[in-house]
């Protein structure tokens, strides 16, 4: 579940605090909606521009996959105010996406496809002098869906370290979140241009920006253990601070009840086609309704911990939702934690004194990894790899498909188990051991990492036949601030970002109230 | 190229050359620092053609870090070969922790502060020699699995693809 520590929320909160305003600085768009546009916004004393290139895309080329080669629109977040020369350069490079080359002033590269049903319906309504169907907005939630948002040096764009000290961009993925927020603004602008009408702000606010995302997020989590630790630690610290409050105020109790009701409405609006996931959602909706009497009973002098303890026997899903709610109600306990969610330095780890210390660390913290029999085919059936087709991350069956020898090393649990089995009975300096077993250095590093960063490791066997990448995707996307998860398989999902967020001319502190938004009833 | 591009390419190239994962990751970080500090690119090219040299260098750095973890005194390393010495220096300079390096002829005096982050800055752009760039690309390509119908079904976006 998204929380007020989610990266998009943190970014929009900052924009609201600064009372930023999105300005259109360039518009050369045909009546059909094709052409170029640019928007500027000030954040933390710097100005950033979104350059948007909108194309006429044949329907048969519209695909969410990384291996697609054309999109409805392409975007670059530019450092500064984009000049006409910058826009002209980006107009040539951005539609090429991975095949283009970019400069250090280009901070983020992205592309998006239309939700054709939502787009056509909204244009038709506006042309008829009407508003789009609120139910459709609820069901789909966005006019366009990004299918990649590239940052941190890819294809020549700026390395993250070049802007990581900028006020407002210090947090993880802050530049990417600014990009998707501005893309959402562009889609609203574009549909009103093509439709020749003005959207009701209450409807427009409920139109977010979609995203289709897949397997690449899972390797990211494994390959950025310090970031994962910092995200989780911030969230756990936030919850611990709230639960440590001895009482709640009347204002907090009132807000808790209001947000609990909003969450109930959000769940009712969140219906997905995948039957198994929809079953979970419907169960959560029912459980939340049954749990509601606890919110009715909250009052000043009652503790947050009492409410939390009341959910002890409830499902993990309900507890996740409750944790996000409690965090939402206490911003003064929570918001400062956002500044510690990045990783500016990489892992600072101390080597083990010897192989005995290494063995003890494995026994203390890796029981979950040692518990599997990796000789069992189903415990090692899958292998992660990178395809030569646009370097798309994929997942294969090592017993049925070629390529397992090129496996990406995400099999951390198996590697640590193999390391443990090979450790000598008598203590040795670790460097003496790795001189004989250089292949174990990766596992040793992971054990050292987990010794210092408690939340750095995903406690699962990522090569087991039962591994569900969708769970890792959801974890990362929740930290982004995603809502309305709409899984299409165990490998990928669609989501909505910025639904309910203030519009580009509404960025004021009082507008930062869009946790689990629900269409007005 | 950006720092991240060079570092990522270095990791893939080392993997493609047969270097194990931990050493390949460290090699990628070393490569970006080495290029940024204008280290000799020929030394990198030579190391990639003998991956056991990369593993040995990684092990050498490991022993230096291990020594630094038990003493506050500087650790000395001797390296007669200028190219290998330059890569050793780049490798240490690429560590996430603070590393002070004093080079005098073949001797490198190393002071590591394992709990203190490195304050080294990164340039906007890195420039690889065309020959090294090509060698890195060729080796990196060895880590990619050829595309196939079965493979495409294992990627994100595979399966259900209704357009909304």
XYZ file of C-alpha atoms in Angstrom:
685
model
C 0.000 0.000 0.000
C 1.238 3.527 -0.704
C 2.028 5.680 2.318
C 2.891 9.301 2.912
C 6.537 8.168 2.624
C 5.970 6.948 -0.944
C 8.199 8.821 -3.352
C 5.532 10.458 -5.507
C 3.705 11.609 -2.393
C 6.914 13.093 -0.963
C 7.565 14.911 -4.251
C 4.057 16.328 -4.542
C 4.119 17.337 -0.869
C 7.286 19.305 -1.554
C 5.708 20.956 -4.605
C 2.687 21.843 -2.464
C 4.853 23.265 0.318
C 6.645 25.436 -2.220
C 3.328 26.391 -3.869
C 4.833 25.469 -7.217
C 2.893 25.977 -10.438
C 3.252 24.063 -13.689
C 3.687 26.459 -16.624
C 3.217 25.632 -20.287
C 6.226 27.110 -22.098
C 5.827 25.579 -25.558
C 2.859 24.287 -27.541
C 2.980 23.153 -31.122
C 0.284 20.508 -31.252
C -2.143 19.716 -34.078
C -5.906 19.471 -33.670
C -5.455 15.683 -33.608
C -3.034 15.996 -30.688
C 0.274 15.376 -32.446
C 3.302 17.605 -32.003
C 5.475 19.009 -29.249
C 4.833 20.639 -25.898
C 6.954 21.703 -22.949
C 6.166 22.564 -19.339
C 8.323 24.152 -16.649
C 8.137 23.927 -12.888
C 10.307 25.335 -10.099
C 11.423 22.979 -7.359
C 13.910 23.706 -4.594
C 15.355 26.725 -6.362
C 15.895 24.994 -9.716
C 13.696 24.902 -12.786
C 12.906 21.695 -14.672
C 11.098 21.224 -17.984
C 9.143 18.315 -19.333
C 9.431 18.068 -23.118
C 6.603 15.982 -24.574
C 6.516 14.597 -28.121
C 3.132 13.244 -29.210
C 2.950 10.964 -32.240
C 0.336 9.326 -34.436
C 0.732 5.665 -33.479
C -0.965 2.912 -35.524
C -3.076 0.727 -33.244
C -1.168 -2.435 -34.133
C 2.058 -0.936 -32.755
C 0.648 -0.083 -29.333
C 2.314 -2.436 -26.833
C 3.305 -2.265 -23.151
C 6.397 -4.402 -23.684
C 9.981 -3.218 -23.472
C 10.537 -4.728 -26.907
C 8.054 -2.272 -28.481
C 9.615 0.278 -30.837
C 6.985 3.032 -31.086
C 4.725 4.838 -28.619
C 1.965 7.434 -28.542
C 4.197 9.889 -26.722
C 7.816 10.284 -25.615
C 9.161 12.505 -22.855
C 12.342 13.969 -21.442
C 12.699 15.774 -18.124
C 15.177 18.529 -18.875
C 17.402 20.357 -16.384
C 16.462 24.023 -16.776
C 14.109 25.754 -19.188
C 14.174 23.898 -22.496
C 15.015 26.195 -25.400
C 13.658 25.720 -28.915
C 16.978 24.047 -29.823
C 16.671 21.677 -26.855
C 13.103 20.822 -27.850
C 14.149 20.230 -31.457
C 16.961 17.896 -30.339
C 14.701 16.012 -27.945
C 11.998 15.729 -30.630
C 14.487 13.741 -32.718
C 15.964 11.604 -29.939
C 13.112 10.918 -27.498
C 10.865 8.918 -29.879
C 13.826 6.560 -30.436
C 13.934 5.833 -26.683
C 16.641 3.179 -26.040
C 18.130 3.796 -29.497
C 18.534 7.537 -28.892
C 21.422 9.412 -27.288
C 20.929 11.990 -24.593
C 22.882 14.700 -22.776
C 23.719 15.335 -19.111
C 20.974 17.986 -19.066
C 18.411 15.293 -19.836
C 17.448 13.843 -16.454
C 14.754 11.279 -17.249
C 13.532 9.558 -20.422
C 10.058 8.088 -20.687
C 7.296 7.066 -23.083
C 3.591 6.353 -22.835
C 0.700 4.809 -24.684
C -2.907 5.893 -24.625
C -5.637 4.034 -22.881
C -7.599 4.138 -26.123
C -10.952 3.487 -24.464
C -10.490 6.264 -21.919
C -8.938 8.645 -24.432
C -11.607 8.243 -27.109
C -14.428 8.419 -24.612
C -13.075 11.567 -22.952
C -12.467 13.307 -26.283
C -15.964 12.394 -27.463
C -17.549 13.698 -24.263
C -15.657 16.992 -24.384
C -16.512 17.476 -28.073
C -20.172 16.980 -27.186
C -19.890 19.630 -24.483
C -20.149 17.010 -21.743
C -17.893 15.502 -19.112
C -16.411 11.984 -19.316
C -18.158 9.154 -17.511
C -16.983 9.143 -13.845
C -17.358 5.367 -13.751
C -14.901 5.006 -16.619
C -12.458 7.281 -14.839
C -12.848 5.070 -11.778
C -12.391 1.879 -13.766
C -9.361 2.932 -15.827
C -7.922 5.893 -13.976
C -5.625 7.386 -16.618
C -5.455 8.699 -20.181
C -1.940 7.421 -20.849
C 0.216 4.703 -19.392
C 4.012 4.952 -19.249
C 5.829 1.774 -20.220
C 9.301 2.835 -19.083
C 10.726 5.671 -17.021
C 14.518 5.665 -17.377
C 16.811 7.602 -15.069
C 20.326 7.503 -13.687
C 22.595 7.730 -16.697
C 20.854 5.373 -19.106
C 21.419 6.152 -22.801
C 23.573 9.133 -21.863
C 21.119 10.990 -19.611
C 22.490 12.497 -16.400
C 23.766 10.237 -13.650
C 21.674 10.516 -10.531
C 24.703 11.663 -8.536
C 24.801 14.856 -10.613
C 21.474 16.050 -9.197
C 21.130 14.003 -6.005
C 22.082 16.981 -3.823
C 19.491 19.311 -5.381
C 16.738 20.368 -2.972
C 13.626 18.427 -3.885
C 15.493 15.764 -5.842
C 17.361 14.167 -2.913
C 14.864 11.375 -2.414
C 14.876 8.088 -4.336
C 13.378 8.383 -7.811
C 12.436 12.037 -7.185
C 13.321 13.082 -10.760
C 11.336 10.132 -12.133
C 8.348 11.054 -9.950
C 8.512 14.674 -11.132
C 8.482 13.333 -14.681
C 5.390 11.185 -14.233
C 3.591 13.996 -12.414
C 4.287 16.336 -15.342
C 3.316 13.643 -17.874
C -0.027 13.379 -16.124
C -0.381 17.161 -16.484
C 0.434 16.909 -20.200
C -2.162 14.177 -20.798
C -4.862 16.325 -19.192
C -3.787 19.326 -21.260
C -3.692 17.286 -24.455
C -7.115 15.675 -24.073
C -8.710 19.068 -23.430
C -6.967 20.467 -26.506
C -8.184 17.635 -28.737
C -11.648 17.549 -27.154
C -12.057 21.311 -27.293
C -13.538 21.458 -23.803
C -12.569 21.834 -20.163
C -12.550 18.967 -17.703
C -14.319 19.420 -14.372
C -11.377 19.718 -11.906
C -12.990 17.142 -9.600
C -12.909 14.627 -12.444
C -9.519 15.750 -13.755
C -7.974 15.291 -10.308
C -9.107 11.682 -10.333
C -7.300 11.040 -13.602
C -3.805 9.857 -12.807
C -1.039 8.504 -14.977
C -0.817 4.792 -15.667
C 2.245 2.602 -15.766
C 2.924 -0.887 -17.028
C 5.837 -2.456 -15.289
C 7.528 -5.801 -15.172
C 10.444 -7.963 -14.272
C 13.174 -5.296 -14.257
C 11.990 -4.105 -10.877
C 12.846 -7.412 -9.190
C 16.566 -7.367 -10.096
C 16.633 -3.712 -9.042
C 15.556 -4.611 -5.522
C 18.148 -7.383 -5.282
C 20.899 -5.202 -6.727
C 20.218 -2.202 -4.458
C 20.172 -3.776 -0.989
C 21.021 -0.588 0.904
C 18.174 1.288 -0.776
C 15.758 -1.540 0.046
C 16.939 -1.453 3.651
C 16.518 2.310 3.913
C 12.998 2.194 2.459
C 11.881 -0.533 4.812
C 13.575 1.023 7.818
C 11.862 4.356 7.207
C 8.486 2.656 7.011
C 9.067 0.510 10.106
C 10.385 3.510 12.040
C 7.341 5.527 11.033
C 4.998 2.829 12.282
C 6.988 2.369 15.502
C 6.851 6.106 16.229
C 3.088 6.209 15.759
C 2.540 3.146 17.926
C 4.727 4.651 20.639
C 2.282 7.538 21.112
C 0.470 6.972 24.374
C -2.746 8.628 23.245
C -4.302 10.127 20.154
C -5.841 13.569 19.904
C -9.476 14.168 19.042
C -8.342 15.602 15.702
C -6.345 12.454 14.972
C -9.299 10.247 15.911
C -11.584 12.203 13.587
C -9.085 12.009 10.731
C -8.566 8.306 11.314
C -12.294 7.646 10.929
C -12.510 9.796 7.801
C -9.545 8.121 6.137
C -10.737 4.646 7.084
C -13.995 5.406 5.273
C -12.113 6.778 2.273
C -10.058 3.591 2.171
C -13.292 1.589 2.155
C -14.493 3.549 -0.881
C -11.119 3.169 -2.579
C -11.309 -0.596 -2.170
C -14.825 -0.613 -3.623
C -13.534 1.265 -6.675
C -10.563 -1.110 -7.085
C -11.786 -3.950 -9.261
C -9.389 -5.922 -11.445
C -10.018 -8.526 -14.166
C -7.595 -11.125 -12.764
C -9.849 -13.362 -10.684
C -7.290 -14.419 -8.083
C -6.229 -10.852 -7.356
C -9.796 -9.595 -7.387
C -10.710 -12.274 -4.845
C -8.030 -10.914 -2.498
C -9.340 -7.383 -2.977
C -12.941 -8.358 -2.325
C -11.874 -10.205 0.814
C -9.959 -7.144 1.974
C -12.971 -4.934 1.275
C -15.150 -7.245 3.379
C -12.573 -7.570 6.178
C -12.038 -3.811 6.299
C -15.771 -3.245 6.616
C -15.930 -5.740 9.484
C -12.952 -4.074 11.145
C -14.594 -0.638 10.856
C -16.193 -0.786 14.301
C -12.687 -0.377 15.760
C -12.466 2.986 14.020
C -15.887 3.984 15.327
C -14.589 3.242 18.812
C -11.456 5.367 18.544
C -11.395 8.482 20.627
C -8.923 10.774 22.317
C -7.026 8.979 25.085
C -7.081 5.679 23.192
C -3.703 4.619 21.860
C -2.738 3.805 18.296
C -1.132 0.645 19.645
C -4.516 -0.551 20.923
C -5.933 -0.196 17.433
C -2.910 -1.932 15.923
C -3.171 -4.793 18.414
C -6.834 -5.229 17.509
C -5.698 -6.208 14.013
C -3.253 -8.858 15.238
C -5.412 -11.732 14.020
C -6.351 -10.106 10.722
C -4.825 -10.846 7.302
C -1.442 -9.470 6.266
C -3.232 -7.419 3.626
C -5.459 -5.716 6.174
C -2.521 -5.078 8.477
C -0.620 -3.455 5.602
C -3.566 -1.176 4.926
C -3.898 -0.315 8.610
C -0.172 0.461 8.887
C -0.439 2.859 5.940
C -3.491 4.489 7.558
C -1.793 4.978 10.930
C 1.265 6.469 9.227
C -1.012 8.834 7.301
C -2.586 10.238 10.444
C 0.668 11.308 12.120
C 2.683 13.391 9.626
C 4.711 15.029 12.410
C 6.096 11.590 13.334
C 6.726 10.497 9.785
C 7.587 13.126 7.207
C 11.194 13.755 8.281
C 12.000 10.084 7.632
C 11.702 10.652 3.879
C 15.110 12.324 3.865
C 16.835 9.079 4.895
C 15.391 6.861 2.168
C 18.143 7.380 -0.402
C 21.581 5.767 -0.606
C 24.283 8.257 -1.459
C 27.311 6.153 -0.707
C 26.722 2.459 -1.335
C 27.272 -0.255 1.234
C 29.719 0.464 4.037
C 30.444 -3.023 5.282
C 33.062 -4.418 7.619
C 34.756 -7.719 6.720
C 34.248 -10.759 8.927
C 37.051 -11.555 11.384
C 37.238 -15.105 10.039
C 35.158 -17.894 8.551
C 33.725 -18.763 11.995
C 32.262 -15.270 12.278
C 30.908 -15.657 8.763
C 29.349 -19.005 9.655
C 27.755 -17.560 12.795
C 26.252 -14.700 10.782
C 24.720 -17.158 8.306
C 23.281 -19.273 11.112
C 21.841 -16.193 12.816
C 20.186 -14.495 9.823
C 19.932 -16.880 6.886
C 17.889 -19.767 8.255
C 15.245 -18.998 5.618
C 17.851 -19.576 2.884
C 19.316 -22.730 4.397
C 15.876 -24.303 4.720
C 15.551 -25.233 1.026
C 16.920 -28.257 -0.810
C 18.373 -26.681 -3.943
C 18.910 -30.122 -5.515
C 15.131 -30.362 -5.767
C 14.255 -29.269 -9.320
C 11.390 -27.073 -8.164
C 13.674 -25.189 -5.780
C 15.918 -24.101 -8.657
C 13.595 -24.327 -11.665
C 13.720 -20.684 -12.677
C 16.592 -18.584 -13.883
C 16.691 -14.836 -14.385
C 18.430 -13.529 -17.455
C 18.774 -10.618 -19.846
C 17.531 -11.184 -23.382
C 19.459 -9.854 -26.336
C 16.097 -8.404 -27.466
C 16.396 -4.822 -26.169
C 18.055 -6.253 -23.062
C 14.661 -7.199 -21.647
C 14.888 -8.953 -18.245
C 13.232 -12.377 -18.440
C 12.604 -15.473 -16.400
C 13.197 -18.959 -17.811
C 12.814 -22.631 -16.909
C 16.345 -23.986 -16.565
C 15.235 -27.521 -17.394
C 13.329 -26.590 -20.541
C 14.971 -23.508 -22.046
C 18.486 -22.605 -23.182
C 20.496 -19.858 -21.503
C 20.753 -20.953 -17.857
C 24.542 -20.687 -18.051
C 24.039 -16.944 -18.538
C 21.891 -16.633 -15.429
C 21.812 -13.257 -13.659
C 23.028 -13.864 -10.079
C 19.759 -13.273 -8.234
C 19.954 -16.745 -6.644
C 21.208 -15.246 -3.387
C 19.561 -17.823 -1.105
C 21.089 -20.734 -3.006
C 24.509 -19.075 -3.105
C 24.520 -18.518 0.655
C 23.483 -22.142 1.249
C 26.323 -23.327 -1.011
C 28.768 -21.035 0.784
C 27.665 -22.405 4.152
C 28.177 -25.972 2.951
C 31.716 -25.193 1.761
C 32.932 -23.323 4.847
C 35.841 -25.053 6.616
C 35.437 -26.603 10.043
C 38.449 -24.706 11.420
C 38.521 -20.905 11.340
C 40.416 -19.241 8.484
C 40.807 -15.618 7.418
C 37.997 -15.044 4.929
C 40.472 -13.912 2.261
C 42.240 -17.276 2.530
C 38.920 -18.996 1.938
C 38.012 -16.806 -1.057
C 41.458 -17.422 -2.573
C 40.320 -21.032 -2.941
C 36.657 -20.229 -3.609
C 36.384 -16.933 -5.524
C 32.840 -17.831 -6.609
C 31.676 -17.487 -3.007
C 32.688 -13.815 -2.728
C 29.225 -12.695 -3.863
C 27.459 -14.652 -1.128
C 29.972 -13.457 1.474
C 29.239 -9.852 0.508
C 25.501 -10.454 0.877
C 25.959 -11.965 4.328
C 28.094 -8.976 5.356
C 25.453 -6.615 3.970
C 22.638 -8.226 5.916
C 24.768 -8.048 9.056
C 24.726 -4.268 8.834
C 21.494 -3.556 6.910
C 18.715 -5.609 8.482
C 16.140 -5.128 5.712
C 18.558 -5.508 2.791
C 17.529 -8.978 1.690
C 14.328 -10.431 0.260
C 13.712 -13.547 2.359
C 12.731 -15.810 -0.494
C 14.237 -18.276 -2.913
C 13.987 -16.253 -6.116
C 14.699 -19.248 -8.356
C 12.007 -21.514 -6.920
C 9.177 -22.577 -9.207
C 6.812 -20.930 -6.721
C 8.537 -17.527 -6.752
C 6.078 -14.782 -7.749
C 7.875 -11.741 -9.185
C 4.616 -9.784 -8.965
C 5.051 -9.604 -5.169
C 8.432 -7.887 -5.557
C 6.999 -5.542 -8.170
C 4.182 -4.554 -5.834
C 6.605 -3.916 -2.997
C 8.696 -1.529 -5.055
C 5.709 0.135 -6.687
C 4.119 0.776 -3.289
C 7.196 2.734 -2.327
C 6.720 4.708 -5.541
C 3.166 5.495 -4.455
C 1.300 3.272 -6.899
C -2.387 2.518 -6.455
C -4.950 0.338 -8.234
C -2.565 -2.541 -8.918
C -3.953 -4.472 -11.881
C -1.746 -7.585 -12.294
C -1.778 -9.125 -15.752
C 0.258 -12.184 -14.789
C 2.870 -13.126 -12.208
C 5.365 -11.211 -14.361
C 3.846 -7.768 -14.843
C 1.225 -5.341 -13.676
C -0.469 -2.125 -14.556
C -0.828 0.543 -11.899
C -2.010 4.108 -11.444
C 0.085 6.985 -10.122
C -1.008 10.450 -9.013
C -4.730 9.647 -8.986
C -6.287 12.244 -6.683
C -3.123 14.358 -6.637
C -3.551 18.121 -6.899
C -3.529 19.474 -10.434
C -0.703 21.624 -11.774
C -2.383 24.849 -10.628
C -3.511 23.504 -7.251
C -0.143 22.819 -5.590
C -0.828 24.214 -2.116
C -0.113 22.640 1.298
C -3.790 21.962 2.060
C -4.061 19.884 -1.140
C -1.677 17.189 0.136
C -4.536 14.913 1.136
C -4.875 12.202 -1.492
C -3.929 8.939 0.215
C -6.078 6.181 -1.353
C -8.328 8.574 -3.256
C -11.938 7.723 -3.961
C -14.306 9.239 -6.501
C -16.781 11.539 -4.787
C -20.003 9.750 -3.929
C 29.099 8.144 -21.803
C 27.565 8.564 -18.365
C 29.245 7.092 -15.280
C 26.435 4.589 -14.904
C 26.761 3.438 -18.514
C 30.483 2.790 -18.115
C 30.070 1.057 -14.758
C 27.236 -1.160 -16.009
C 29.140 -2.007 -19.168
C 32.167 -2.914 -17.061
C 30.149 -5.303 -14.901
C 28.665 -7.023 -17.938
C 31.996 -7.209 -19.764
C 33.753 -8.748 -16.775
C 30.892 -11.259 -16.443
C 31.144 -12.006 -20.144
C 34.877 -12.590 -19.706
C 34.097 -15.205 -17.048
C 34.702 -13.201 -13.872
C 32.459 -14.243 -10.909
C 29.644 -11.854 -9.863
C 31.203 -10.078 -6.855
C 34.446 -9.429 -8.677
C 32.589 -8.315 -11.815
C 30.537 -5.807 -9.789
C 33.689 -4.361 -8.248
C 35.400 -4.303 -11.642
C 32.581 -2.160 -13.051
C 32.992 0.382 -10.246
C 36.771 0.315 -10.751
C 36.403 0.882 -14.478
C 34.324 4.060 -14.098
C 36.732 5.490 -11.512
C 39.717 4.478 -13.637
C 38.360 6.258 -16.713
C 37.349 9.310 -14.657
C 40.865 9.561 -13.207
C 42.387 9.081 -16.667
C 44.015 5.760 -15.803
C 45.683 3.804 -18.641
C 42.905 2.146 -20.653
C 45.311 -0.374 -22.164
C 45.745 -1.955 -18.726
C 41.984 -2.564 -18.534
C 41.929 -4.088 -22.000
C 44.767 -6.419 -21.058
C 43.046 -7.475 -17.830
C 39.813 -8.302 -19.661
C 41.694 -10.672 -21.919
C 43.045 -12.475 -18.815
C 40.106 -12.589 -16.402
C 42.185 -14.419 -13.770
C 44.069 -11.129 -13.387
C 40.800 -9.412 -12.448
C 39.992 -12.116 -9.892
C 43.507 -11.808 -8.459
C 43.217 -8.028 -8.239
C 39.861 -8.333 -6.489
C 41.404 -10.736 -4.012
C 44.265 -8.357 -3.391
C 41.850 -5.560 -2.576
C 39.974 -7.939 -0.272
C 43.138 -8.643 1.711
C 43.849 -4.897 1.982
C 40.319 -4.204 3.254
C 40.634 -7.138 5.654
C 43.928 -5.740 6.980
C 42.421 -2.267 7.310
C 39.577 -3.689 9.402
C 41.958 -4.830 12.149
C 44.417 -1.934 12.241
C 44.199 1.829 12.122
C 47.658 1.948 10.545
C 48.049 2.371 6.767
C 48.484 -0.764 4.686
C 51.284 -0.930 2.098
C 51.028 -2.678 -1.267
C 53.859 -3.173 -3.748
C 53.161 -3.451 -7.473
C 55.911 -3.212 -10.059
C 53.638 -3.291 -13.122
C 52.408 0.251 -13.760
C 49.167 -0.808 -15.412
C 48.199 -3.201 -12.631
C 49.180 -0.598 -10.045
C 46.946 1.987 -11.704
C 44.011 -0.442 -11.649
C 44.704 -1.306 -8.007
C 44.591 2.393 -7.159
C 41.358 2.851 -9.147
C 39.840 -0.197 -7.450
C 40.600 1.185 -3.990
C 39.447 4.672 -4.988
C 36.144 3.166 -6.150
C 35.347 1.636 -2.752
C 32.284 3.187 -1.071
C 34.418 4.022 1.971
C 36.977 6.793 2.372
C 40.339 5.763 0.889
C 43.494 7.855 1.088
C 46.140 6.649 -1.347
C 49.765 7.690 -1.384
C 51.693 6.415 -4.395
C 55.481 6.420 -4.458
C 57.009 4.425 -7.278
C 55.822 0.828 -7.009
C 54.560 1.356 -3.438
C 50.985 2.323 -2.639
C 50.256 3.360 0.956
C 46.583 2.880 1.718
C 44.509 4.345 4.559
C 40.913 3.118 4.589
C 38.144 4.401 6.886
C 35.623 1.611 6.474
C 32.752 3.386 8.226
C 33.268 6.746 6.529
C 31.823 7.278 3.035
C 33.952 8.275 0.097
C 33.736 11.942 -0.851
C 35.087 11.493 -4.374
C 33.111 13.330 -7.035
C 32.093 12.046 -10.452
C 32.440 13.892 -13.760
C 29.465 14.424 -16.096
C 30.959 12.378 -18.912
C 33.504 9.581 -19.313
C 35.418 8.916 -22.512
C 36.364 5.366 -23.449
C 38.944 4.627 -26.137
C 37.091 3.185 -29.150
C 39.090 -0.060 -28.958
C 38.278 -0.593 -25.257
C 34.664 0.373 -25.852
C 34.389 -2.258 -28.591
C 36.057 -4.907 -26.423
C 33.627 -4.141 -23.571
C 30.623 -4.332 -25.922
C 31.708 -7.677 -27.343
C 32.242 -9.187 -23.892
C 28.993 -7.729 -22.514
C 27.049 -9.266 -25.413
C 28.178 -12.694 -24.223
C 25.924 -12.299 -21.174
C 22.730 -11.895 -23.225
C 20.507 -14.873 -23.993
C 19.422 -15.144 -27.657
C 15.814 -14.230 -28.331
C 13.257 -16.940 -29.108
C 9.493 -17.499 -29.021
C 9.777 -19.367 -25.723
C 11.992 -16.626 -24.318
C 9.542 -13.892 -25.274
C 6.857 -15.595 -23.195
C 9.080 -15.199 -20.100
C 9.274 -11.433 -20.276
C 7.162 -8.787 -18.648
C 4.166 -7.958 -20.786
C 3.924 -11.510 -22.033
C 0.593 -13.251 -22.015
C -2.590 -11.280 -21.637
C -2.281 -8.052 -23.634
C -5.661 -6.437 -23.837
C -5.490 -2.779 -24.625
C -7.540 -0.588 -22.403
